């Protein structure tokens, strides 16, 4: 079968012919319907070097946003229908610690001992015609379109988890939420906030097209640049926002979010650009919280699929064949994508 393989540090991936995998005990073989291309993939093969914090040694097949149809069952697998469509929960932990037992493999207590972090993150992912998945990591899609659903496993799951943990700050009338960075995750965040809360959603970015999409989803948009914080605070009547979500994570965006916060608010940094922020007692609103989140739980993903099937969220996707898979990554790197790139290995 053909697959997109990350083979060497700081080297663009290749499409290669590799053996079709065989499911082991407790696993299924999935015929891949769609595989989302994410900026995290680009970081893996372009930015990280051997031994750097966060680096994952090659070689492996990319793709941690995956959906597909069950093709074959491994030994001992029951309760799964061959031919049925599923979304794949990407993280894979040890399966025995407290975090994994509650479905939060992202915070596995034994992650340092694991040979990989998840699908397409050290373990072969879904940028291929077929992939092997632990049956526990399957979330049923029913009759929903699996191709468009593929990005939900990260681009929706990640903002959903961040928003879910901040919901107590958005309960009640007159609340404001801020979304910084309107790429794939930020656009989904606007949709999720509108579906789950009654908060006024303020969204900001440097790109006009991205802001137009957020406005179409019900957000009040504020362009980046001079006067950005003042404009955000003006919309809130000077009080500031009750919850902010930074999907970029560089120092200026964290500072913008921090400067927009209200008393007893929560700022969640989701973007992993590694930007720093200097806390100061006299400049920080009282009882405001600065935190971060990473991906989400498998329970969260079930809830994301429920929202998708109910029509509450809709990912904006741009489809690519396997022949075009490397073009998807080139367009992702150069910022030419309007939606989430989804590779469709078996044809559009």
XYZ file of C-alpha atoms in Angstrom:
348
model
C 0.000 0.000 0.000
C 1.053 3.645 -0.360
C 1.738 5.867 2.642
C 3.237 9.245 3.549
C 6.363 8.412 5.558
C 8.467 10.656 7.793
C 11.915 9.076 7.416
C 14.556 11.620 8.470
C 14.825 14.626 10.773
C 14.189 17.991 9.097
C 13.424 16.277 5.801
C 10.210 16.527 3.787
C 8.183 13.266 3.904
C 7.886 10.826 1.007
C 5.126 8.706 -0.504
C 6.354 5.122 -0.308
C 5.106 1.612 -0.934
C 4.956 -0.199 2.411
C 3.437 -3.513 3.528
C -0.219 -3.447 4.464
C -0.376 -3.799 8.268
C -1.926 -6.782 10.026
C -4.083 -6.227 13.138
C -2.885 -7.913 16.304
C -4.942 -8.977 19.334
C -7.348 -6.210 20.359
C -6.793 -4.284 17.124
C -8.645 -3.690 13.865
C -7.475 -2.970 10.335
C -9.068 0.245 9.128
C -9.515 1.160 5.469
C -8.712 4.855 5.702
C -11.496 7.188 4.576
C -9.723 10.444 5.398
C -6.522 11.642 7.055
C -6.139 15.259 8.124
C -2.877 17.124 7.618
C -1.965 19.157 10.706
C 0.700 21.752 11.538
C 1.931 19.305 14.188
C 2.975 16.994 11.346
C 5.004 19.808 9.814
C 6.712 20.439 13.149
C 7.621 16.745 13.388
C 9.477 16.558 10.112
C 10.611 20.169 9.668
C 11.290 21.827 13.020
C 12.411 19.160 15.465
C 15.917 17.731 15.549
C 17.137 14.535 17.121
C 17.081 14.758 20.905
C 15.146 18.044 21.037
C 12.262 18.293 23.550
C 9.073 17.077 21.899
C 10.855 15.295 19.060
C 9.667 11.825 18.009
C 12.221 9.574 16.279
C 11.435 8.464 12.686
C 10.591 6.462 10.695
C 6.795 6.184 10.763
C 3.691 6.983 8.736
C 2.245 10.434 9.421
C -1.397 11.240 10.164
C -3.056 11.606 13.585
C -6.488 12.789 12.362
C -8.072 9.673 10.904
C -11.336 8.037 9.973
C -12.228 4.895 8.076
C -14.137 1.675 7.683
C -13.312 -1.505 9.574
C -11.740 -3.950 7.133
C -10.535 -6.776 9.390
C -10.735 -7.768 13.047
C -7.781 -8.844 15.137
C -7.866 -11.713 17.616
C -10.378 -11.263 20.422
C -12.121 -8.221 18.947
C -15.906 -8.182 19.333
C -18.624 -5.548 19.203
C -17.242 -3.937 16.057
C -18.936 -4.278 12.692
C -16.822 -4.893 9.592
C -17.611 -2.161 7.060
C -18.834 0.329 9.667
C -17.353 3.858 9.777
C -15.334 5.053 12.757
C -13.313 8.055 13.873
C -9.938 7.290 15.469
C -8.899 8.652 18.859
C -5.255 9.451 18.147
C -3.448 9.359 21.520
C -2.234 5.965 22.750
C -1.107 5.685 26.375
C -0.071 2.749 28.507
C -3.717 1.814 29.149
C -3.192 1.065 32.838
C -2.466 4.345 34.674
C -5.088 6.637 36.211
C -5.064 9.042 33.273
C -5.520 6.294 30.690
C -8.255 4.649 32.776
C -10.330 7.809 32.455
C -9.663 7.955 28.705
C -7.074 10.734 28.885
C -4.151 9.056 27.143
C -2.670 12.490 26.414
C -1.647 12.732 30.072
C -0.443 9.128 30.424
C 1.649 8.780 33.563
C 3.970 6.344 31.779
C 4.416 8.340 28.571
C 8.196 8.384 28.979
C 8.239 4.587 28.787
C 6.000 4.366 25.707
C 7.569 3.801 22.261
C 5.156 6.356 20.746
C 2.607 9.033 21.695
C -0.148 8.003 19.309
C -1.256 7.427 15.741
C 1.091 9.305 13.422
C 3.147 10.332 16.459
C 5.733 7.572 16.572
C 3.192 4.847 15.755
C 2.134 4.471 12.117
C -0.736 6.848 11.372
C -3.445 7.219 8.771
C -1.705 8.937 5.834
C -1.956 5.566 4.158
C -4.458 3.296 2.482
C -4.837 1.199 5.652
C -3.926 1.539 9.310
C -4.078 -0.590 12.448
C -5.978 0.823 15.429
C -6.606 -0.498 18.960
C -10.329 -1.246 19.104
C -10.593 0.961 22.217
C -9.647 3.974 20.076
C -12.609 3.676 17.709
C -15.534 6.109 17.978
C -18.558 5.139 15.834
C -19.719 7.613 13.198
C -22.958 5.886 12.233
C -24.183 7.250 8.913
C -22.168 10.501 9.162
C -19.658 11.270 6.401
C -16.314 9.799 7.562
C -14.208 11.795 5.089
C -15.281 15.206 6.398
C -15.140 13.834 9.950
C -11.415 13.024 9.888
C -10.174 16.396 11.271
C -12.585 16.184 14.198
C -10.148 13.899 16.028
C -7.799 16.849 16.614
C -9.082 20.073 15.052
C -12.370 19.719 16.959
C -11.330 17.539 19.903
C -8.556 19.906 21.015
C -10.703 23.077 21.193
C -13.636 21.093 22.595
C -11.593 19.891 25.567
C -10.214 23.379 26.228
C -13.687 24.918 26.050
C -15.286 22.188 28.156
C -12.840 22.803 31.002
C -13.604 26.545 30.844
C -17.427 26.261 30.767
C -17.874 27.302 34.438
C -16.455 30.712 33.456
C -19.015 31.067 30.666
C -22.143 29.999 32.537
C -24.735 32.738 32.931
C -25.722 35.823 31.002
C -23.480 38.594 29.757
C -20.395 36.400 29.286
C -17.649 36.940 26.703
C -15.260 34.423 25.098
C -12.180 35.299 23.056
C -10.669 33.111 20.298
C -7.179 34.068 19.088
C -5.969 32.410 15.877
C -8.554 31.378 13.301
C -6.947 28.390 11.627
C -8.628 24.991 11.696
C -8.814 24.764 15.500
C -9.876 28.361 16.017
C -12.699 28.093 13.486
C -13.965 24.960 15.214
C -13.686 26.738 18.577
C -16.031 29.490 17.396
C -18.606 26.888 16.301
C -18.288 24.924 19.560
C -18.611 28.050 21.725
C -21.738 29.130 19.837
C -23.250 25.662 20.251
C -22.403 25.116 23.927
C -22.672 28.589 25.462
C -24.647 31.802 25.285
C -21.452 33.849 25.437
C -20.648 36.592 22.978
C -17.727 35.214 20.964
C -14.961 37.588 19.932
C -12.488 36.247 17.362
C -9.236 37.765 16.141
C -6.675 37.014 13.449
C -4.474 38.809 10.928
C -6.169 37.228 7.881
C -9.315 38.815 6.455
C -10.584 35.523 4.992
C -10.231 33.750 8.326
C -12.082 36.523 10.135
C -14.863 36.440 7.539
C -15.371 32.718 8.203
C -15.523 33.311 11.951
C -18.024 36.124 11.458
C -20.180 33.792 9.368
C -20.192 31.390 12.350
C -21.484 34.141 14.639
C -18.347 35.762 16.073
C -17.584 39.450 16.440
C -14.228 39.852 14.720
C -11.354 42.127 15.686
C -8.341 42.492 13.371
C -4.905 41.916 14.851
C -2.513 44.802 15.253
C -2.535 48.177 16.945
C -5.493 48.811 19.235
C -6.478 45.140 19.321
C -6.750 44.812 23.098
C -8.563 48.146 23.409
C -11.133 47.068 20.828
C -11.716 43.722 22.572
C -12.211 45.426 25.935
C -14.528 47.977 24.341
C -16.809 45.177 23.102
C -17.015 43.822 26.671
C -17.884 47.220 28.102
C -14.386 47.562 29.511
C -14.690 44.516 31.788
C -12.695 42.063 29.696
C -13.460 38.523 28.571
C -14.457 35.666 30.884
C -12.586 32.981 28.940
C -9.918 33.235 26.266
C -8.452 30.539 24.034
C -5.123 31.179 22.306
C -4.686 28.784 19.380
C -1.341 30.291 18.375
C 0.735 30.342 21.543
C 3.460 32.836 20.633
C 4.403 35.509 23.169
C 2.438 38.359 21.477
C -0.802 36.341 21.281
C -0.515 35.215 24.898
C 0.061 38.855 25.873
C -2.981 39.939 23.844
C -5.155 37.381 25.584
C -3.764 38.287 29.018
C -4.440 41.965 28.379
C -8.055 41.185 27.514
C -9.006 39.211 30.635
C -11.651 40.055 33.245
C -11.531 39.458 36.992
C -12.032 35.716 37.805
C -11.465 34.726 34.173
C -9.615 31.831 32.538
C -7.011 32.002 29.785
C -6.198 28.709 28.074
C -3.170 28.517 25.784
C -3.788 25.733 23.254
C -1.243 26.603 20.570
C 2.117 24.949 21.166
C 4.417 27.627 19.735
C 6.093 27.929 23.137
C 5.656 31.662 23.706
C 6.442 32.965 27.189
C 4.506 35.303 29.475
C 5.726 37.211 32.550
C 3.155 37.213 35.356
C 2.790 40.324 37.494
C 0.498 40.630 40.523
C -0.402 44.240 39.805
C -1.151 43.734 36.102
C -3.126 40.479 36.414
C -6.891 40.577 37.111
C -7.698 39.075 40.498
C -8.397 35.331 40.552
C -7.744 34.990 36.837
C -6.160 31.728 35.674
C -3.539 31.031 33.013
C -3.388 27.389 31.964
C -2.872 25.095 28.984
C -4.479 21.975 27.564
C -3.342 19.251 25.189
C -5.707 17.347 22.875
C -8.586 15.726 24.837
C -10.139 12.530 26.168
C -11.808 9.738 24.252
C -15.041 10.645 26.070
C -14.675 14.177 24.676
C -14.318 12.715 21.184
C -17.578 10.789 21.560
C -19.241 14.104 22.448
C -17.600 15.838 19.478
C -19.030 13.166 17.166
C -22.462 13.711 18.740
C -22.186 17.421 17.874
C -21.069 16.586 14.331
C -23.938 14.170 13.775
C -26.380 16.754 15.155
C -25.118 19.370 12.693
C -23.794 21.668 15.431
C -20.264 21.718 14.020
C -19.034 21.356 10.464
C -15.340 21.134 9.540
C -14.213 23.046 6.466
C -12.132 20.566 4.461
C -10.105 20.600 1.259
C -9.697 17.127 -0.227
C -6.531 15.627 -1.734
C -5.892 12.226 -3.300
C -2.956 10.107 -2.163
C -1.092 11.285 -5.278
C -1.591 14.855 -4.005
C -0.747 14.156 -0.349
C 2.635 15.887 -0.445
C 0.996 18.888 -2.142
C -1.302 19.089 0.881
C 1.715 19.442 3.168
C 3.350 21.980 0.859
C 0.194 24.104 0.876
C -0.059 23.711 4.638
C 3.529 24.913 5.098
C 3.040 27.930 2.840
C -0.302 28.989 4.354
C -2.268 28.444 1.142
C -5.023 26.291 2.635
C -8.474 27.765 3.208
C -9.752 24.700 5.082
C -8.327 21.577 6.710
C -6.421 19.411 4.228
C -7.812 15.867 4.194
C -6.093 13.141 2.201
C -8.514 10.584 0.763
C -6.377 7.505 -0.003
C -9.094 5.619 -1.888
C -10.289 8.515 -4.060
C -12.518 11.531 -3.569
